[in-house]
GROMACS .gro file of C-alpha atoms in nm:
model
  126
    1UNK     CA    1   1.411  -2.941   2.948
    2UNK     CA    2   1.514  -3.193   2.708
    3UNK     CA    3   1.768  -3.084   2.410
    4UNK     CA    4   1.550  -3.065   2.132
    5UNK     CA    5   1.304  -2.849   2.307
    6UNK     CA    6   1.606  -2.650   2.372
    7UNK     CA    7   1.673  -2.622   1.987
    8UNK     CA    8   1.275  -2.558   1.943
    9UNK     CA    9   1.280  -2.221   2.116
   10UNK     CA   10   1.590  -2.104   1.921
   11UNK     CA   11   1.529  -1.823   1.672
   12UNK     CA   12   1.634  -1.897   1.346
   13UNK     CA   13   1.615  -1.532   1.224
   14UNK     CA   14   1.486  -1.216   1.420
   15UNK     CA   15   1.441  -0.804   1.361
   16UNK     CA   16   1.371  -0.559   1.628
   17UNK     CA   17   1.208  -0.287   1.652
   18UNK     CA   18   1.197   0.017   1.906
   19UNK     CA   19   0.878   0.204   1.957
   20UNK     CA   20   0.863   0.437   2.215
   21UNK     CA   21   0.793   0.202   2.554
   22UNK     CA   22   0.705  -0.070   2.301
   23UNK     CA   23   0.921  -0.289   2.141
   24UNK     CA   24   0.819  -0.534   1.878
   25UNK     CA   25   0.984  -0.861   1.835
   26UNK     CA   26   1.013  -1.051   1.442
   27UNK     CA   27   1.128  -1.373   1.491
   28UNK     CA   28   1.193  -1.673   1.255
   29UNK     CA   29   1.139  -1.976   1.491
   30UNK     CA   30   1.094  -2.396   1.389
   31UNK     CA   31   0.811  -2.631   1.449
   32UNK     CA   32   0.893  -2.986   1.540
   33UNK     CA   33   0.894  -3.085   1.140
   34UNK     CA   34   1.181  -2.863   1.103
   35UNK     CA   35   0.954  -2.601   0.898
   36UNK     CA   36   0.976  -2.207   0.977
   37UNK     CA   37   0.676  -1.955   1.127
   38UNK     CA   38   0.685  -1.650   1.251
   39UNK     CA   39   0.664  -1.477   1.588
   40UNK     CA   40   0.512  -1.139   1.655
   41UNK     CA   41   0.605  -1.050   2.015
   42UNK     CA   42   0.493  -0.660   2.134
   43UNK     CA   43   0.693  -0.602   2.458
   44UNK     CA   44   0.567  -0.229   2.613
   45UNK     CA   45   0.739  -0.133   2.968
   46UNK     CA   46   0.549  -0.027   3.245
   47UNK     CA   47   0.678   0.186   3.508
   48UNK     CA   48   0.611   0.153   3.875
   49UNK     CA   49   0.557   0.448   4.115
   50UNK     CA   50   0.878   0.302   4.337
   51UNK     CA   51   1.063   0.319   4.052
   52UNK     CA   52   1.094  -0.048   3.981
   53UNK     CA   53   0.924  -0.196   3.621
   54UNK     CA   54   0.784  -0.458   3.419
   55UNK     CA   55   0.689  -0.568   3.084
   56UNK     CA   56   0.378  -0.695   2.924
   57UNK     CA   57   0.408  -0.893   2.626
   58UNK     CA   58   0.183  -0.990   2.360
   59UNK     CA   59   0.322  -1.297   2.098
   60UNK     CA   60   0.124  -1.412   1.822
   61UNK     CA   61   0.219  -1.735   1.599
   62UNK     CA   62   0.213  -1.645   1.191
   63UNK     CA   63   0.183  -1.981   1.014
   64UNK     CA   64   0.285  -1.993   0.633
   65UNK     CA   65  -0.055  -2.085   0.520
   66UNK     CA   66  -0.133  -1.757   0.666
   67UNK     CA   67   0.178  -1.546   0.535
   68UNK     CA   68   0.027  -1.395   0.213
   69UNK     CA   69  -0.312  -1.332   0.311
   70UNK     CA   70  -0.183  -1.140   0.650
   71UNK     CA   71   0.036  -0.914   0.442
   72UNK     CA   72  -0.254  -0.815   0.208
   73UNK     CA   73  -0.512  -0.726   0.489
   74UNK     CA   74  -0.176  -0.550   0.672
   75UNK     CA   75  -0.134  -0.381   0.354
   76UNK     CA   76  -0.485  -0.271   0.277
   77UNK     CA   77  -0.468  -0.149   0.683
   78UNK     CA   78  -0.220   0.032   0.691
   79UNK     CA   79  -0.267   0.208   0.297
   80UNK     CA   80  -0.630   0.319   0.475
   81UNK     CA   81  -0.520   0.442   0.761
   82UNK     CA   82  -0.248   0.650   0.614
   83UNK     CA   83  -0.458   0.781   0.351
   84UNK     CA   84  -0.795   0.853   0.555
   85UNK     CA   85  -0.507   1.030   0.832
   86UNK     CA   86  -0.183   1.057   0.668
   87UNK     CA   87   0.181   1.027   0.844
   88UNK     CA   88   0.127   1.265   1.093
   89UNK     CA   89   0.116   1.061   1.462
   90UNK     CA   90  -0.149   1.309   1.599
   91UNK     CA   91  -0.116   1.119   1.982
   92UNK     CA   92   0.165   1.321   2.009
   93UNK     CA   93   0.032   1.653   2.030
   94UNK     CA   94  -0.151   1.485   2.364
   95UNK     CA   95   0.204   1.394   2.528
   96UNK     CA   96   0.287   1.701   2.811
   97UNK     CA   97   0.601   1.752   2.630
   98UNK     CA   98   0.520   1.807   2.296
   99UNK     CA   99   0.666   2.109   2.104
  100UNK     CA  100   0.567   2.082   1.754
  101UNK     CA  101   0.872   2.177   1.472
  102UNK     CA  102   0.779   2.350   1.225
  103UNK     CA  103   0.989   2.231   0.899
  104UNK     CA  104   0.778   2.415   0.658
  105UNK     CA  105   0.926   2.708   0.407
  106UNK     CA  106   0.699   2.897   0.486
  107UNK     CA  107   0.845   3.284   0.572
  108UNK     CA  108   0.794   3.413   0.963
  109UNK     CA  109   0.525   3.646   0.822
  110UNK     CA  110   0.262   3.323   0.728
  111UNK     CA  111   0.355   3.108   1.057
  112UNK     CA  112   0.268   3.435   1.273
  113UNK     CA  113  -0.041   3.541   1.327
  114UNK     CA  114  -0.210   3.823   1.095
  115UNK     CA  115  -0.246   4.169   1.305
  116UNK     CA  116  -0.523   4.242   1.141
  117UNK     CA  117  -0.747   4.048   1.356
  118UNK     CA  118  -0.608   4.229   1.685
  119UNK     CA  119  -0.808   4.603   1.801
  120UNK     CA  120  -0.627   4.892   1.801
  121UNK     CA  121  -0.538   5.054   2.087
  122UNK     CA  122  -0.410   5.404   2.103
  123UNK     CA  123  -0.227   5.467   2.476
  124UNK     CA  124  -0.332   5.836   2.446
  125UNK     CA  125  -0.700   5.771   2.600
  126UNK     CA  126  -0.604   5.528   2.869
   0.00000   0.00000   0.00000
């Protein structure tokens, strides 16, 4: 590979960040004109039943021509999705280990369940 497409591939700038078995990958790279883009590279591991692994990774190219319009459509995205489902990540409660914490002020008596709604059962007539 020749020098300058050596130089090409270099990131100018780049963030990371850890998600679970994905990682997502914000790089600053240059085209040939010396002017900047962006790359969005999702990296998720995948786990073999021997043990061994790979990774599967998704890249898209983010052109500045494109830069303001992605960021309002990502904006108007993710502003619906938290406010039609809020913060909570409900695919959680699906994963086997899952143990929801309560952080709530609520006292023991409201997090327990009301007695009321058990049957009473006097030992004396069994």
């Amino acid at each position: 590979m020749r020098e300058h497409d050596m130089l090409e591939k270099e990131e100018i700038f780049s963030k990371v960040l850890r998600a679970g078995r994905r990682t997502y990958f914000f790089d600053v790279r240059a085209t040939k004109a010396d002017d900047y883009y962006i790359t969005i590279t999702e990296s998720k591991k995948f786990t073999e039943e021997d043990g061994s692994f790979h990774f599967k990774k998704h890249k898209i190219y983010l052109y500045k021509e494109d830069f303001a319009a992605f960021a309002e459509i990502l904006g108007d995205m993710t502003s619906y999705v938290l406010n039609h489902k809020g913060e909570e990540v409900i695919s959680e409660r699906h994963q086997k280990d899952f143990k929801k914490e309560y952080t709530s002020e609520k006292s023991d008596d409201e997090i327990l369940p009301q007695t009321s709604n058990f049957t009473d059962i006097d030992f004396d007539d069994i």
